[in-house]
mmCIF file of C-alpha atoms and ligand atoms in Angstrom:
data_model
loop_
_atom_site.group_PDB
_atom_site.id
_atom_site.type_symbol
_atom_site.label_atom_id
_atom_site.label_comp_id
_atom_site.label_asym_id
_atom_site.label_seq_id
_atom_site.Cartn_x
_atom_site.Cartn_y
_atom_site.Cartn_z
ATOM 1 C CA MET E 1 54.315 7.292 -4.776
ATOM 2 C CA LYS E 2 51.831 5.895 -2.674
ATOM 3 C CA PRO E 3 52.052 5.733 1.008
ATOM 4 C CA GLU E 4 52.530 1.794 1.331
ATOM 5 C CA GLU E 5 55.180 2.000 -0.924
ATOM 6 C CA ARG E 6 56.973 4.943 1.241
ATOM 7 C CA LEU E 7 56.566 2.224 4.054
ATOM 8 C CA ALA E 8 57.892 -0.521 2.297
ATOM 9 C CA GLN E 9 60.771 1.472 1.079
ATOM 10 C CA TRP E 10 61.678 2.839 4.299
ATOM 11 C CA ILE E 11 61.422 -0.460 6.016
ATOM 12 C CA GLY E 12 63.718 -1.929 3.476
ATOM 13 C CA GLU E 13 66.258 0.577 4.444
ATOM 14 C CA SER E 14 66.234 0.314 8.131
ATOM 15 C CA ARG E 15 67.909 -2.457 10.511
ATOM 16 C CA ASN E 16 66.340 -1.299 13.681
ATOM 17 C CA ILE E 17 62.658 -0.871 13.374
ATOM 18 C CA VAL E 18 60.306 -0.575 16.552
ATOM 19 C CA PHE E 19 56.274 -0.661 16.522
ATOM 20 C CA PHE E 20 54.443 1.105 18.995
ATOM 21 C CA GLY E 21 50.767 -0.343 18.462
ATOM 22 C CA GLY E 22 47.340 -0.299 20.451
ATOM 23 C CA ALA E 23 43.795 -1.474 20.186
ATOM 24 C CA GLY E 24 43.414 -0.660 16.574
ATOM 25 C CA THR E 25 46.144 -3.290 15.276
ATOM 26 C CA SER E 26 43.381 -6.091 16.662
ATOM 27 C CA THR E 27 40.157 -4.516 15.086
ATOM 28 C CA GLU E 28 40.633 -6.220 11.611
ATOM 29 C CA SER E 29 41.142 -9.290 14.134
ATOM 30 C CA GLY E 30 37.408 -9.046 15.422
ATOM 31 C CA ILE E 31 38.403 -6.978 18.705
ATOM 32 C CA PRO E 32 36.815 -3.760 19.344
ATOM 33 C CA ASP E 33 39.091 -0.993 20.384
ATOM 34 C CA PHE E 34 38.150 1.987 23.019
ATOM 35 C CA ARG E 35 37.533 4.908 21.131
ATOM 36 C CA SER E 36 36.538 4.209 17.664
ATOM 37 C CA ALA E 37 32.893 4.497 16.449
ATOM 38 C CA ALA E 38 32.509 0.804 17.017
ATOM 39 C CA GLY E 39 34.815 0.801 20.053
ATOM 40 C CA LEU E 40 33.798 -0.224 23.683
ATOM 41 C CA TYR E 41 33.697 3.564 25.063
ATOM 42 C CA ARG E 42 30.822 4.233 22.747
ATOM 43 C CA GLN E 43 29.010 0.782 23.765
ATOM 44 C CA GLU E 44 28.378 2.614 27.362
ATOM 45 C CA GLU E 45 24.471 2.607 27.530
ATOM 46 C CA GLN E 46 24.454 -1.182 27.497
ATOM 47 C CA LEU E 47 27.050 -1.195 30.431
ATOM 48 C CA PRO E 48 26.370 -0.835 33.990
ATOM 49 C CA TYR E 49 29.315 1.267 34.431
ATOM 50 C CA PRO E 50 31.902 3.352 32.111
ATOM 51 C CA PRO E 51 34.619 0.910 30.710
ATOM 52 C CA GLU E 52 37.067 3.013 32.820
ATOM 53 C CA VAL E 53 35.390 2.621 35.841
ATOM 54 C CA MET E 54 34.923 -1.480 35.548
ATOM 55 C CA LEU E 55 38.716 -1.612 34.774
ATOM 56 C CA SER E 56 39.750 0.158 37.499
ATOM 57 C CA ARG E 57 41.712 -1.568 40.667
ATOM 58 C CA THR E 58 39.067 -0.175 42.920
ATOM 59 C CA PHE E 59 36.166 -1.558 41.176
ATOM 60 C CA PHE E 60 37.907 -5.111 40.672
ATOM 61 C CA MET E 61 38.281 -5.363 44.577
ATOM 62 C CA GLU E 62 34.780 -3.776 45.486
ATOM 63 C CA HIS E 63 32.992 -5.580 42.605
ATOM 64 C CA PRO E 64 34.599 -8.530 41.136
ATOM 65 C CA ASP E 65 31.561 -10.237 40.111
ATOM 66 C CA VAL E 66 30.513 -7.563 37.740
ATOM 67 C CA PHE E 67 34.276 -6.922 36.840
ATOM 68 C CA PHE E 68 34.462 -10.602 35.740
ATOM 69 C CA ASP E 69 31.058 -10.487 33.850
ATOM 70 C CA PHE E 70 32.332 -7.440 31.698
ATOM 71 C CA TYR E 71 35.840 -8.550 30.872
ATOM 72 C CA ARG E 72 34.757 -12.205 29.869
ATOM 73 C CA SER E 73 32.359 -10.726 27.866
ATOM 74 C CA LYS E 74 34.020 -8.095 26.423
ATOM 75 C CA MET E 75 37.643 -8.298 26.963
ATOM 76 C CA LEU E 76 38.390 -11.714 26.133
ATOM 77 C CA HIS E 77 38.346 -13.120 22.316
ATOM 78 C CA PRO E 78 40.210 -16.552 22.602
ATOM 79 C CA ASP E 79 39.288 -17.212 18.910
ATOM 80 C CA ALA E 80 40.802 -14.142 17.242
ATOM 81 C CA GLU E 81 43.513 -14.525 14.532
ATOM 82 C CA PRO E 82 46.144 -12.194 13.732
ATOM 83 C CA ASN E 83 46.006 -9.855 10.776
ATOM 84 C CA GLY E 84 47.993 -8.555 8.364
ATOM 85 C CA CYS E 85 49.846 -6.062 10.710
ATOM 86 C CA HIS E 86 50.750 -8.969 12.900
ATOM 87 C CA ARG E 87 51.973 -11.037 10.361
ATOM 88 C CA LEU E 88 54.115 -8.544 8.662
ATOM 89 C CA LEU E 89 56.005 -7.434 12.102
ATOM 90 C CA ALA E 90 56.261 -11.267 13.139
ATOM 91 C CA GLY E 91 58.244 -11.524 9.529
ATOM 92 C CA LEU E 92 60.460 -8.393 9.814
ATOM 93 C CA GLU E 93 61.455 -9.555 13.188
ATOM 94 C CA LYS E 94 62.509 -12.673 11.857
ATOM 95 C CA GLU E 95 64.437 -11.099 9.014
ATOM 96 C CA GLY E 96 66.491 -9.114 11.800
ATOM 97 C CA ARG E 97 65.053 -5.771 10.884
ATOM 98 C CA LEU E 98 62.485 -5.099 13.767
ATOM 99 C CA GLN E 99 63.892 -4.908 17.279
ATOM 100 C CA ALA E 100 60.497 -4.607 19.368
ATOM 101 C CA VAL E 101 56.883 -4.445 19.157
ATOM 102 C CA ILE E 102 55.837 -2.557 22.169
ATOM 103 C CA THR E 103 51.884 -2.741 23.005
ATOM 104 C CA GLN E 104 49.371 -1.562 24.484
ATOM 105 C CA ASN E 105 47.277 -4.415 23.900
ATOM 106 C CA ILE E 106 46.470 -7.537 26.004
ATOM 107 C CA ASP E 107 45.382 -10.345 23.532
ATOM 108 C CA GLY E 108 48.413 -12.147 22.403
ATOM 109 C CA LEU E 109 48.171 -11.774 18.904
ATOM 110 C CA HIS E 110 51.650 -10.703 17.857
ATOM 111 C CA GLN E 111 52.817 -13.597 19.795
ATOM 112 C CA LYS E 112 50.372 -15.868 17.829
ATOM 113 C CA ALA E 113 51.510 -14.539 14.803
ATOM 114 C CA GLY E 114 55.122 -15.409 15.274
ATOM 115 C CA SER E 115 56.764 -12.376 17.024
ATOM 116 C CA SER E 116 58.860 -12.996 20.358
ATOM 117 C CA ARG E 117 60.254 -9.896 21.143
ATOM 118 C CA VAL E 118 56.733 -8.285 22.541
ATOM 119 C CA LEU E 119 56.456 -5.818 25.402
ATOM 120 C CA GLU E 120 53.286 -5.667 26.617
ATOM 121 C CA LEU E 121 52.778 -2.647 28.447
ATOM 122 C CA HIS E 122 49.542 -3.546 29.872
ATOM 123 C CA GLY E 123 50.007 -6.999 30.119
ATOM 124 C CA SER E 124 48.275 -10.139 29.071
ATOM 125 C CA VAL E 125 44.899 -12.010 29.047
ATOM 126 C CA HIS E 126 46.910 -15.085 29.122
ATOM 127 C CA ARG E 127 48.281 -15.015 32.302
ATOM 128 C CA ASN E 128 46.337 -14.693 35.513
ATOM 129 C CA TYR E 129 47.413 -15.456 38.750
ATOM 130 C CA CYS E 130 45.792 -16.341 42.634
ATOM 131 C CA MET E 131 46.083 -13.088 44.359
ATOM 132 C CA LYS E 132 47.120 -15.088 47.502
ATOM 133 C CA CYS E 133 49.657 -17.676 46.342
ATOM 134 C CA ALA E 134 50.464 -16.473 43.035
ATOM 135 C CA ARG E 135 49.893 -19.830 41.297
ATOM 136 C CA PHE E 136 49.550 -19.487 37.555
ATOM 137 C CA TYR E 137 46.302 -20.149 35.621
ATOM 138 C CA SER E 138 45.666 -20.305 31.895
ATOM 139 C CA LEU E 139 43.218 -18.102 29.719
ATOM 140 C CA GLU E 140 40.951 -21.203 29.464
ATOM 141 C CA GLU E 141 41.041 -21.743 33.071
ATOM 142 C CA VAL E 142 39.247 -18.442 33.582
ATOM 143 C CA MET E 143 37.226 -18.583 30.881
ATOM 144 C CA THR E 144 35.508 -21.637 31.879
ATOM 145 C CA ALA E 145 35.388 -21.393 36.082
ATOM 146 C CA GLU E 146 32.041 -22.079 36.942
ATOM 147 C CA ASP E 147 31.553 -19.237 39.528
ATOM 148 C CA ALA E 148 31.138 -15.656 38.809
ATOM 149 C CA VAL E 149 34.440 -14.747 40.030
ATOM 150 C CA PRO E 150 37.511 -17.560 39.021
ATOM 151 C CA ARG E 151 38.946 -18.785 42.543
ATOM 152 C CA CYS E 152 42.137 -20.449 42.981
ATOM 153 C CA GLN E 153 41.486 -24.338 43.661
ATOM 154 C CA HIS E 154 44.189 -24.333 46.667
ATOM 155 C CA ASP E 155 43.079 -21.320 49.030
ATOM 156 C CA GLY E 156 39.794 -19.831 47.334
ATOM 157 C CA ALA E 157 41.422 -16.453 46.851
ATOM 158 C CA ILE E 158 40.740 -14.586 43.340
ATOM 159 C CA ILE E 159 42.617 -15.366 40.333
ATOM 160 C CA LYS E 160 43.438 -11.841 38.960
ATOM 161 C CA PRO E 161 44.434 -11.430 34.938
ATOM 162 C CA ASP E 162 47.758 -10.281 34.561
ATOM 163 C CA VAL E 163 46.272 -7.062 32.986
ATOM 164 C CA VAL E 164 47.292 -3.464 33.854
ATOM 165 C CA LEU E 165 44.123 -1.904 35.377
ATOM 166 C CA TYR E 166 43.239 1.823 35.899
ATOM 167 C CA GLU E 167 45.200 3.057 39.187
ATOM 168 C CA GLU E 168 47.759 0.512 38.590
ATOM 169 C CA GLU E 169 51.306 0.770 37.818
ATOM 170 C CA LEU E 170 53.233 -0.071 34.603
ATOM 171 C CA ASN E 171 55.745 -3.019 34.944
ATOM 172 C CA GLN E 172 59.144 -0.616 35.337
ATOM 173 C CA GLU E 173 61.057 -3.414 33.156
ATOM 174 C CA THR E 174 58.706 -3.435 30.596
ATOM 175 C CA LEU E 175 58.840 0.273 30.927
ATOM 176 C CA TYR E 176 62.760 0.617 30.817
ATOM 177 C CA ASP E 177 63.017 -1.978 27.481
ATOM 178 C CA SER E 178 60.403 0.080 26.144
ATOM 179 C CA VAL E 179 62.234 3.356 26.169
ATOM 180 C CA GLU E 180 65.685 1.523 25.041
ATOM 181 C CA ALA E 181 63.825 0.175 22.367
ATOM 182 C CA ILE E 182 62.497 3.279 20.901
ATOM 183 C CA SER E 183 65.383 5.368 21.705
ATOM 184 C CA ARG E 184 67.877 3.203 19.864
ATOM 185 C CA ALA E 185 65.278 2.469 16.967
ATOM 186 C CA ASP E 186 65.900 4.213 13.289
ATOM 187 C CA LEU E 187 62.544 3.863 12.033
ATOM 188 C CA LEU E 188 59.517 4.046 14.602
ATOM 189 C CA ILE E 189 56.128 2.272 13.329
ATOM 190 C CA ILE E 190 53.106 3.660 15.656
ATOM 191 C CA GLY E 191 49.905 1.908 14.622
ATOM 192 C CA GLY E 192 46.301 1.639 15.992
ATOM 193 C CA THR E 193 46.691 3.736 18.879
ATOM 194 C CA SER E 194 44.521 6.881 19.927
ATOM 195 C CA LEU E 195 48.242 8.181 21.752
ATOM 196 C CA THR E 196 45.551 9.392 24.682
ATOM 197 C CA VAL E 197 46.578 6.190 27.251
ATOM 198 C CA GLN E 198 49.469 7.506 29.509
ATOM 199 C CA PRO E 199 52.195 6.631 30.773
ATOM 200 C CA ALA E 200 52.064 4.352 27.508
ATOM 201 C CA ALA E 201 51.594 7.048 24.727
ATOM 202 C CA SER E 202 54.557 9.238 25.927
ATOM 203 C CA LEU E 203 56.876 6.333 25.083
ATOM 204 C CA VAL E 204 56.826 7.271 21.673
ATOM 205 C CA THR E 205 58.741 10.958 22.762
ATOM 206 C CA TYR E 206 61.897 8.820 23.063
ATOM 207 C CA PHE E 207 62.584 7.983 19.801
ATOM 208 C CA ARG E 208 65.613 9.934 18.464
ATOM 209 C CA GLY E 209 65.535 8.546 14.833
ATOM 210 C CA ALA E 210 64.762 10.350 11.380
ATOM 211 C CA ARG E 211 61.268 8.568 10.285
ATOM 212 C CA THR E 212 58.348 8.299 12.364
ATOM 213 C CA VAL E 213 55.097 6.636 10.516
ATOM 214 C CA LEU E 214 51.622 7.042 11.914
ATOM 215 C CA MET E 215 48.903 4.473 10.879
ATOM 216 C CA ASN E 216 45.786 5.638 12.557
ATOM 217 C CA ALA E 217 42.077 5.864 11.258
ATOM 218 C CA ASP E 218 41.354 8.592 13.595
ATOM 219 C CA PRO E 219 43.789 11.771 14.480
ATOM 220 C CA THR E 220 45.983 11.742 17.308
ATOM 221 C CA PRO E 221 48.137 14.287 19.466
ATOM 222 C CA TYR E 222 51.143 13.147 17.505
ATOM 223 C CA ASP E 223 49.749 13.367 13.977
ATOM 224 C CA ALA E 224 52.009 16.792 13.218
ATOM 225 C CA LYS E 225 55.448 15.008 14.050
ATOM 226 C CA ALA E 226 54.830 12.124 12.026
ATOM 227 C CA ASN E 227 57.081 11.890 8.787
ATOM 228 C CA LEU E 228 54.388 9.861 6.979
ATOM 229 C CA LEU E 229 50.520 9.372 8.043
ATOM 230 C CA ILE E 230 48.400 6.860 6.899
ATOM 231 C CA THR E 231 44.867 6.460 7.755
ATOM 232 C CA ASP E 232 43.554 3.278 5.841
ATOM 233 C CA PRO E 233 43.242 0.073 7.913
ATOM 234 C CA ILE E 234 46.119 -1.314 9.016
ATOM 235 C CA GLY E 235 46.005 -4.598 8.433
ATOM 236 C CA GLN E 236 45.151 -4.184 4.708
ATOM 237 C CA VAL E 237 47.844 -1.565 4.725
ATOM 238 C CA MET E 238 51.018 -4.086 5.956
ATOM 239 C CA GLU E 239 49.416 -6.634 3.785
ATOM 240 C CA ARG E 240 50.144 -4.375 0.983
ATOM 241 C CA VAL E 241 53.168 -3.041 2.003
ATOM 242 C CA ALA E 242 54.384 -7.528 2.739
ATOM 243 C CA VAL E 243 53.145 -7.930 -1.174
ATOM 244 C CA ILE E 244 55.486 -5.060 -1.976
ATOM 245 C CA LEU E 245 58.499 -5.863 0.276
ATOM 246 C CA SER E 246 58.409 -9.542 -1.300
ATOM 247 C CA ALA E 247 58.181 -8.637 -4.935
ATOM 248 C CA GLY E 248 61.191 -6.207 -4.307
ATOM 249 C CA GLN E 249 63.364 -9.369 -2.859
ATOM 250 C CA ALA E 250 62.142 -11.368 -5.916
HETATM 251 P P1 NAD D 1 42.246 3.187 21.341
HETATM 252 O O1 NAD D 1 40.788 2.871 21.308
HETATM 253 O O2 NAD D 1 42.137 4.316 22.389
HETATM 254 O O3 NAD D 1 42.427 4.054 20.126
HETATM 255 C C1 NAD D 1 42.785 3.050 18.716
HETATM 256 C C2 NAD D 1 42.752 3.350 17.924
HETATM 257 O O4 NAD D 1 42.949 2.690 16.699
HETATM 258 C C3 NAD D 1 41.599 4.809 17.138
HETATM 259 O O5 NAD D 1 42.056 5.819 17.221
HETATM 260 C C4 NAD D 1 40.911 4.240 15.755
HETATM 261 O O6 NAD D 1 41.109 5.172 14.981
HETATM 262 C C5 NAD D 1 42.490 3.515 15.764
HETATM 263 N N1 NAD D 1 41.900 2.315 14.843
HETATM 264 C C6 NAD D 1 41.057 1.281 14.826
HETATM 265 N N2 NAD D 1 41.068 0.652 14.084
HETATM 266 C C7 NAD D 1 42.134 0.525 12.831
HETATM 267 C C8 NAD D 1 42.496 0.142 12.005
HETATM 268 N N3 NAD D 1 42.053 -1.105 11.369
HETATM 269 N N4 NAD D 1 43.640 0.794 11.291
HETATM 270 C C9 NAD D 1 43.921 1.859 11.496
HETATM 271 N N5 NAD D 1 43.754 2.295 12.766
HETATM 272 C C10 NAD D 1 42.485 1.734 13.675
HETATM 273 O O7 NAD D 1 43.219 2.289 21.825
HETATM 274 P P2 NAD D 1 44.512 2.145 22.651
HETATM 275 O O8 NAD D 1 45.139 3.601 21.858
HETATM 276 O O9 NAD D 1 45.541 1.256 22.202
HETATM 277 O O10 NAD D 1 44.268 2.650 24.191
HETATM 278 C C11 NAD D 1 43.454 2.046 24.904
HETATM 279 C C12 NAD D 1 43.523 0.947 25.909
HETATM 280 O O11 NAD D 1 42.746 0.019 25.703
HETATM 281 C C13 NAD D 1 44.852 -0.029 25.957
HETATM 282 O O12 NAD D 1 45.223 0.365 27.126
HETATM 283 C C14 NAD D 1 44.654 -1.348 25.527
HETATM 284 O O13 NAD D 1 45.434 -2.004 26.455
HETATM 285 C C15 NAD D 1 43.365 -1.388 25.824
HETATM 286 N N6 NAD D 1 42.514 -2.495 24.842
HETATM 287 C C16 NAD D 1 43.399 -3.399 24.339
HETATM 288 C C17 NAD D 1 42.420 -4.437 23.060
HETATM 289 C C18 NAD D 1 43.222 -5.132 23.049
HETATM 290 O O14 NAD D 1 44.009 -6.174 23.427
HETATM 291 N N7 NAD D 1 43.108 -5.715 21.375
HETATM 292 C C19 NAD D 1 41.127 -3.752 23.205
HETATM 293 C C20 NAD D 1 40.496 -2.609 23.710
HETATM 294 C C21 NAD D 1 41.116 -1.930 24.717
#
């Protein structure tokens, strides 16, 4: 049996699927990840500082102009469209088979595909707040702001994207909901993540079900624990899974 046929079979037999994903789920939508050969971490020579430094709270506070230059040019992809992975997960939620998508991504592509139960561990580029009065600003307002650093129209304070920077804590409620969803799941599909960014990556250890599927192009620390390992591009694999599932329903 081909891996995608096995995955389709397991999806068909599950009622409580949870997907845990990372940047690799969006590379086929044109958004680079951090650690692949084409990832942002490999482009360091063109950057003034390493990405982990520029994406830290300290750096944001001390050099907001450099932060926003990097953030706007490398982290924002407003025209990106969902791929086969995002689309299949949204469809499984509508069928009542998938309980939650837990993502380390900040790009909003799961929601764009139609998913509604998305736990965003690292926040979202689509939410931005004034650091003083907490007024909301859209992604477009941050992108089109004339100054190097976007500022609140009302009090002039910096507008901070609602993304979790290095040195910042994850939202406790999102973490709690993620643990609960994973520990209740009967099928855990992990996709497009190097499983190296903590504490997000350790969430997968709360899984108590029988079947773990790991879909990642490069090896991860969790490979030995997976019941099914798939290294082909996740968007293409999920498209094939969707075809198998719909043929089965016909
Ligand atoms: P990562 O870059 O550490 O790992 C991505 C993994 O995905 C790699 O191991 C790579 O082999 C795999 N991969 C890439 N393309 C793939 C594909 N098409 N099919 C299968 N596997 C593929 O990413 P991470 O584990 O998510 O951690 C990095 C951090 O970067 C996260 O905190 C995330 O918030 C942030 N980030 C987010 C985005 C986004 O929102 N799209 C983009 C870049 C970074």
